Amino acid sequence: MVAAAGNSSATMKFPASGTLAFVNSKKRKSHRNPTNKSEKLLLSDPLLRRLSSAAAATRSFIQTNDLFLPPSQSLRIDSLLSSLPIAPSHSTSTSNSTWFHRFVNSAAENDDPRWHHSFRMSKPTFFELLSVLSSSDLSPLPSSSLAATLFRLAHNASYSSLAQRFGFDSVSDASRAFFTVCKLVHEKLGQLDDPKPDYSPRLLPNCCGALGFGRFDVDGELLESLIVQALVDSAGRFADISAGWPSTMKPEAILRQTKLFSMAEEESRSFLNGGAPCELGDGVSVPRYILGDSRLPLLPWLVTPYSSNEEEEDSFEFNNVARAALRAVEIAFAKVRTRWRILDRKWKPEMVEFLPFVVTTGCLLHNFLVDCGDGDLQEECVVARDDSEMMKDDECEEDTRRYEGEAYVGSSRIRDAIAENLSRVTSSENL
């Protein structure tokens, strides 16, 4: 299975140059040497002189202690210094004395926690990832480019911060390096493994994963967020990703336009038809299936919780187990947001076209870290956001119920068999 942004592969757009465009207006009067005027004001104002002196001392402190300051603190100080009404200082350091070069020499031990603090992974995992992304006939990927990309993902660092820390000649070069590495992540890690029927063998036999949605915020009036559909396997990895859907679309409409849906509907191509069905009693044969939330239709390969108006003896217990299992999707997205802070903010409308690409990059890196045994995060730091009310209105519920009534009649029998088996398993454990 392949990770995708929306219905097509992600595209790359690089800035043509690092220059800024200035718009001149004939109505505005030109001023000569405004910079000289500001410098004279700085020299004549005692408060500004003290402010400039304090800023210089702060910069000196950062340069001396930047290897041991948490990135969040140093980035915050950099932001405050850049906002001061004083002339910025320009570093004259060479590429051999960049922060990253000094960091690598300082954090030489494999278990140095600063690797996790800065790049959200251990030193061995970092260089394993560098090796994977460099495995081509092209020139090897510079370690500084990978480090800068991970640093921006992890801390929402600006391109100017990347240029200063990692030795790029310009902000444009830093931006280009970031998107180049993200593209390599898609190319090298984007081929996802098919999920196996081991999601919850005891309670949900033959289940291949949980299907749900994540929402990423946009700071716009016309579009409030973008939706990502994801299938999560038993290891908490993303087994299928489809990103970039507008929040105005209903979940079922999104599902029907994804590659996952077409693969599941076409038996010859469906990974769900690659294994033997499971016999659960009463002559009901349960094929491989995916567990989906209540906003999706009940299908032979997609098992969803019972709706509120369906009175089944075992429905309550099944719904509790299903909702607990579906939390895996929320937790996976929460880990992605926690690790890659660039995604835990509102994106500007003019940058929203890149959001699906960056979200998918974060999910693929999450998978790589899980495979390397480096995917754990402190539980208190992971806050799963409940997106269950997304497009959950009366019209949406009515559409789903109507489709369930027209669906393949065996779909409800499959769900009933799973629910009855669950009831037997839990009853035997309580004896």
mmCIF file of C-alpha atoms in Angstrom, residues 79-301:
data_model
loop_
_atom_site.group_PDB
_atom_site.id
_atom_site.type_symbol
_atom_site.label_atom_id
_atom_site.label_comp_id
_atom_site.label_asym_id
_atom_site.label_seq_id
_atom_site.Cartn_x
_atom_site.Cartn_y
_atom_site.Cartn_z
ATOM 1 C CA SER A 79 12.555 34.813 18.277
ATOM 2 C CA LEU A 80 12.567 37.440 21.023
ATOM 3 C CA LEU A 81 15.939 38.804 19.918
ATOM 4 C CA SER A 82 14.839 39.073 16.311
ATOM 5 C CA SER A 83 11.765 41.066 17.364
ATOM 6 C CA LEU A 84 13.763 43.731 19.200
ATOM 7 C CA PRO A 85 13.990 47.216 17.573
ATOM 8 C CA ILE A 86 17.746 46.936 17.207
ATOM 9 C CA ALA A 87 20.060 45.940 14.391
ATOM 10 C CA PRO A 88 20.583 42.142 14.300
ATOM 11 C CA SER A 89 24.062 40.763 14.675
ATOM 12 C CA HIS A 90 25.474 38.651 11.872
ATOM 13 C CA SER A 91 27.454 35.534 12.623
ATOM 14 C CA THR A 92 30.766 35.153 10.866
ATOM 15 C CA SER A 93 31.197 31.482 11.784
ATOM 16 C CA THR A 94 32.300 29.025 9.121
ATOM 17 C CA SER A 95 30.413 25.881 8.156
ATOM 18 C CA ASN A 96 32.765 23.819 10.356
ATOM 19 C CA SER A 97 31.628 25.664 13.464
ATOM 20 C CA THR A 98 27.879 25.520 12.959
ATOM 21 C CA TRP A 99 25.681 24.454 15.834
ATOM 22 C CA PHE A 100 25.067 21.049 14.252
ATOM 23 C CA HIS A 101 28.778 20.378 13.691
ATOM 24 C CA ARG A 102 29.507 21.189 17.315
ATOM 25 C CA PHE A 103 26.471 19.170 18.422
ATOM 26 C CA VAL A 104 27.684 16.009 16.651
ATOM 27 C CA ASN A 105 31.100 16.329 18.287
ATOM 28 C CA SER A 106 29.560 17.009 21.693
ATOM 29 C CA ALA A 107 26.820 14.357 21.658
ATOM 30 C CA ALA A 108 29.111 11.514 20.632
ATOM 31 C CA GLU A 109 27.520 8.826 22.808
ATOM 32 C CA ASN A 110 24.726 6.727 21.307
ATOM 33 C CA ASP A 111 22.544 7.175 24.373
ATOM 34 C CA ASP A 112 22.964 10.947 24.671
ATOM 35 C CA PRO A 113 19.390 12.214 25.338
ATOM 36 C CA ARG A 114 20.041 15.424 23.396
ATOM 37 C CA TRP A 115 19.465 13.516 20.135
ATOM 38 C CA HIS A 116 15.911 12.806 21.235
ATOM 39 C CA HIS A 117 15.428 16.382 22.437
ATOM 40 C CA SER A 118 16.607 17.870 19.155
ATOM 41 C CA PHE A 119 15.625 15.326 16.498
ATOM 42 C CA ARG A 120 13.074 13.057 18.221
ATOM 43 C CA MET A 121 15.203 9.956 17.748
ATOM 44 C CA SER A 122 18.367 8.356 19.050
ATOM 45 C CA LYS A 123 21.737 8.788 17.391
ATOM 46 C CA PRO A 124 21.796 5.214 15.943
ATOM 47 C CA THR A 125 18.285 5.689 14.512
ATOM 48 C CA PHE A 126 19.287 9.033 13.002
ATOM 49 C CA PHE A 127 22.185 7.521 11.091
ATOM 50 C CA GLU A 128 20.114 4.486 10.110
ATOM 51 C CA LEU A 129 17.561 6.862 8.596
ATOM 52 C CA LEU A 130 20.366 8.787 6.879
ATOM 53 C CA SER A 131 21.602 5.533 5.350
ATOM 54 C CA VAL A 132 18.126 4.572 4.100
ATOM 55 C CA LEU A 133 17.501 7.976 2.510
ATOM 56 C CA SER A 134 20.963 7.988 0.919
ATOM 57 C CA SER A 135 20.605 4.555 -0.715
ATOM 58 C CA SER A 136 20.624 5.628 -4.348
ATOM 59 C CA ASP A 137 22.971 6.346 -7.225
ATOM 60 C CA LEU A 138 22.772 10.051 -6.460
ATOM 61 C CA SER A 139 25.129 11.893 -4.157
ATOM 62 C CA PRO A 140 24.697 10.987 -0.456
ATOM 63 C CA LEU A 141 22.279 13.048 1.572
ATOM 64 C CA PRO A 142 24.186 15.486 3.822
ATOM 65 C CA SER A 143 23.615 14.736 7.492
ATOM 66 C CA SER A 144 23.040 18.443 8.094
ATOM 67 C CA SER A 145 20.091 18.448 5.647
ATOM 68 C CA LEU A 146 18.418 15.524 7.410
ATOM 69 C CA ALA A 147 19.095 17.073 10.811
ATOM 70 C CA ALA A 148 17.665 20.426 9.719
ATOM 71 C CA THR A 149 14.506 18.762 8.380
ATOM 72 C CA LEU A 150 13.939 16.782 11.569
ATOM 73 C CA PHE A 151 14.652 19.882 13.651
ATOM 74 C CA ARG A 152 12.060 21.910 11.738
ATOM 75 C CA LEU A 153 9.493 19.099 11.989
ATOM 76 C CA ALA A 154 10.143 18.614 15.690
ATOM 77 C CA HIS A 155 10.188 22.257 16.793
ATOM 78 C CA ASN A 156 8.410 24.197 14.045
ATOM 79 C CA ALA A 157 11.676 26.069 13.543
ATOM 80 C CA SER A 158 11.839 28.802 10.923
ATOM 81 C CA TYR A 159 14.016 28.529 7.840
ATOM 82 C CA SER A 160 16.163 31.384 9.106
ATOM 83 C CA SER A 161 16.843 29.371 12.273
ATOM 84 C CA LEU A 162 17.806 26.379 10.143
ATOM 85 C CA ALA A 163 20.184 28.522 8.088
ATOM 86 C CA GLN A 164 21.940 29.742 11.233
ATOM 87 C CA ARG A 165 22.132 26.372 12.999
ATOM 88 C CA PHE A 166 22.951 24.068 10.099
ATOM 89 C CA GLY A 167 25.139 26.221 7.884
ATOM 90 C CA PHE A 168 22.897 26.931 4.892
ATOM 91 C CA ASP A 169 23.939 29.910 2.803
ATOM 92 C CA SER A 170 20.407 31.310 2.668
ATOM 93 C CA VAL A 171 16.839 30.836 3.822
ATOM 94 C CA SER A 172 16.033 29.619 0.310
ATOM 95 C CA ASP A 173 18.656 26.870 0.594
ATOM 96 C CA ALA A 174 17.215 25.792 3.946
ATOM 97 C CA SER A 175 13.727 25.600 2.457
ATOM 98 C CA ARG A 176 14.977 23.607 -0.521
ATOM 99 C CA ALA A 177 16.800 21.143 1.751
ATOM 100 C CA PHE A 178 13.667 20.629 3.858
ATOM 101 C CA PHE A 179 11.441 19.709 0.929
ATOM 102 C CA THR A 180 14.156 17.589 -0.676
ATOM 103 C CA VAL A 181 14.414 15.451 2.451
ATOM 104 C CA CYS A 182 10.629 15.205 2.758
ATOM 105 C CA LYS A 183 10.488 13.993 -0.834
ATOM 106 C CA LEU A 184 13.134 11.356 -0.084
ATOM 107 C CA VAL A 185 11.084 10.171 2.889
ATOM 108 C CA HIS A 186 8.112 9.671 0.569
ATOM 109 C CA GLU A 187 10.222 7.852 -2.016
ATOM 110 C CA LYS A 188 12.112 5.568 0.391
ATOM 111 C CA LEU A 189 9.510 4.971 3.113
ATOM 112 C CA GLY A 190 6.252 5.480 1.221
ATOM 113 C CA GLN A 191 5.699 1.824 0.260
ATOM 114 C CA LEU A 192 3.638 0.615 3.214
ATOM 115 C CA ASP A 193 3.233 -3.013 4.247
ATOM 116 C CA ASP A 194 -0.181 -4.619 4.041
ATOM 117 C CA PRO A 195 -1.727 -4.990 7.514
ATOM 118 C CA LYS A 196 -1.984 -8.487 8.975
ATOM 119 C CA PRO A 197 -5.044 -10.030 10.683
ATOM 120 C CA ASP A 198 -3.486 -9.729 14.138
ATOM 121 C CA TYR A 199 -4.993 -6.464 15.320
ATOM 122 C CA SER A 200 -6.893 -8.015 18.245
ATOM 123 C CA PRO A 201 -7.001 -11.797 17.676
ATOM 124 C CA ARG A 202 -8.841 -12.625 20.881
ATOM 125 C CA LEU A 203 -11.573 -9.976 20.810
ATOM 126 C CA LEU A 204 -11.700 -9.081 17.110
ATOM 127 C CA PRO A 205 -10.535 -12.176 15.190
ATOM 128 C CA ASN A 206 -9.336 -11.644 11.604
ATOM 129 C CA CYS A 207 -9.296 -7.842 12.056
ATOM 130 C CA CYS A 208 -6.570 -6.165 9.974
ATOM 131 C CA GLY A 209 -6.575 -2.734 11.581
ATOM 132 C CA ALA A 210 -8.550 0.316 12.615
ATOM 133 C CA LEU A 211 -9.687 2.975 10.146
ATOM 134 C CA GLY A 212 -10.281 6.549 11.278
ATOM 135 C CA PHE A 213 -9.617 10.207 10.604
ATOM 136 C CA GLY A 214 -7.326 12.950 11.858
ATOM 137 C CA ARG A 215 -7.873 16.685 11.550
ATOM 138 C CA PHE A 216 -5.162 19.292 11.038
ATOM 139 C CA ASP A 217 -6.095 22.927 11.556
ATOM 140 C CA VAL A 218 -5.943 25.724 8.999
ATOM 141 C CA ASP A 219 -6.065 29.411 9.918
ATOM 142 C CA GLY A 220 -8.593 30.356 7.265
ATOM 143 C CA GLU A 221 -12.188 31.457 6.898
ATOM 144 C CA LEU A 222 -13.145 29.215 3.966
ATOM 145 C CA LEU A 223 -11.256 26.147 5.165
ATOM 146 C CA GLU A 224 -10.908 25.394 8.876
ATOM 147 C CA SER A 225 -9.015 22.115 8.619
ATOM 148 C CA LEU A 226 -7.787 19.315 6.386
ATOM 149 C CA ILE A 227 -8.732 15.691 6.972
ATOM 150 C CA VAL A 228 -6.444 12.665 6.853
ATOM 151 C CA GLN A 229 -7.853 9.140 6.583
ATOM 152 C CA ALA A 230 -5.579 6.486 8.081
ATOM 153 C CA LEU A 231 -5.533 2.746 8.650
ATOM 154 C CA VAL A 232 -3.527 1.798 11.760
ATOM 155 C CA ASP A 233 -2.195 -1.737 12.291
ATOM 156 C CA SER A 234 -1.567 -3.775 15.437
ATOM 157 C CA ALA A 235 1.848 -2.163 16.003
ATOM 158 C CA GLY A 236 0.440 1.372 15.887
ATOM 159 C CA ARG A 237 1.894 1.983 12.424
ATOM 160 C CA PHE A 238 0.119 3.727 9.579
ATOM 161 C CA ALA A 239 -0.754 0.990 7.076
ATOM 162 C CA ASP A 240 -2.562 3.380 4.723
ATOM 163 C CA ILE A 241 -2.609 7.174 4.556
ATOM 164 C CA SER A 242 -4.772 9.438 2.424
ATOM 165 C CA ALA A 243 -4.232 13.110 3.251
ATOM 166 C CA GLY A 244 -5.542 16.464 2.071
ATOM 167 C CA TRP A 245 -9.329 16.170 2.153
ATOM 168 C CA PRO A 246 -11.320 19.338 2.973
ATOM 169 C CA SER A 247 -13.200 19.323 6.256
ATOM 170 C CA THR A 248 -16.439 20.023 4.386
ATOM 171 C CA MET A 249 -16.438 16.445 3.030
ATOM 172 C CA LYS A 250 -18.218 13.702 4.930
ATOM 173 C CA PRO A 251 -16.161 10.683 6.047
ATOM 174 C CA GLU A 252 -18.010 8.257 3.788
ATOM 175 C CA ALA A 253 -17.426 10.503 0.758
ATOM 176 C CA ILE A 254 -13.716 10.613 1.595
ATOM 177 C CA LEU A 255 -13.535 6.845 1.987
ATOM 178 C CA ARG A 256 -15.120 6.179 -1.401
ATOM 179 C CA GLN A 257 -12.505 8.297 -3.191
ATOM 180 C CA THR A 258 -9.450 6.658 -1.621
ATOM 181 C CA LYS A 259 -7.237 3.945 -3.047
ATOM 182 C CA LEU A 260 -7.972 1.818 0.018
ATOM 183 C CA PHE A 261 -11.642 1.653 -0.931
ATOM 184 C CA SER A 262 -10.953 0.666 -4.532
ATOM 185 C CA MET A 263 -8.495 -2.023 -3.436
ATOM 186 C CA ALA A 264 -10.952 -3.480 -0.930
ATOM 187 C CA GLU A 265 -13.840 -3.454 -3.403
ATOM 188 C CA GLU A 266 -11.865 -5.176 -6.160
ATOM 189 C CA GLU A 267 -11.290 -8.716 -4.908
ATOM 190 C CA SER A 268 -8.408 -9.471 -7.239
ATOM 191 C CA ARG A 269 -6.394 -6.578 -5.801
ATOM 192 C CA SER A 270 -7.579 -6.553 -2.211
ATOM 193 C CA PHE A 271 -5.094 -7.391 0.523
ATOM 194 C CA LEU A 272 -8.117 -8.439 2.574
ATOM 195 C CA ASN A 273 -8.678 -11.508 0.409
ATOM 196 C CA GLY A 274 -5.213 -12.929 0.887
ATOM 197 C CA GLY A 275 -6.016 -15.158 3.867
ATOM 198 C CA ALA A 276 -8.427 -17.814 5.025
ATOM 199 C CA PRO A 277 -11.700 -16.759 6.663
ATOM 200 C CA CYS A 278 -12.337 -17.387 10.343
ATOM 201 C CA GLU A 279 -15.209 -19.657 11.427
ATOM 202 C CA LEU A 280 -16.967 -18.190 14.476
ATOM 203 C CA GLY A 281 -19.941 -20.523 14.829
ATOM 204 C CA ASP A 282 -23.498 -20.668 13.510
ATOM 205 C CA GLY A 283 -22.014 -21.365 10.085
ATOM 206 C CA VAL A 284 -20.825 -17.766 9.690
ATOM 207 C CA SER A 285 -17.471 -17.388 7.972
ATOM 208 C CA VAL A 286 -15.740 -14.100 8.814
ATOM 209 C CA PRO A 287 -13.244 -12.907 6.174
ATOM 210 C CA ARG A 288 -10.483 -10.443 6.846
ATOM 211 C CA TYR A 289 -11.913 -7.040 7.655
ATOM 212 C CA ILE A 290 -11.116 -3.524 8.862
ATOM 213 C CA LEU A 291 -12.689 -1.914 11.906
ATOM 214 C CA GLY A 292 -14.149 1.502 11.072
ATOM 215 C CA ASP A 293 -15.848 4.177 13.140
ATOM 216 C CA SER A 294 -19.578 4.852 13.212
ATOM 217 C CA ARG A 295 -19.426 7.547 10.533
ATOM 218 C CA LEU A 296 -18.629 4.908 7.913
ATOM 219 C CA PRO A 297 -20.972 2.366 6.286
ATOM 220 C CA LEU A 298 -21.163 -1.300 7.242
ATOM 221 C CA LEU A 299 -19.598 -3.374 4.439
ATOM 222 C CA PRO A 300 -18.439 -6.991 4.089
ATOM 223 C CA TRP A 301 -14.849 -5.815 4.631
#
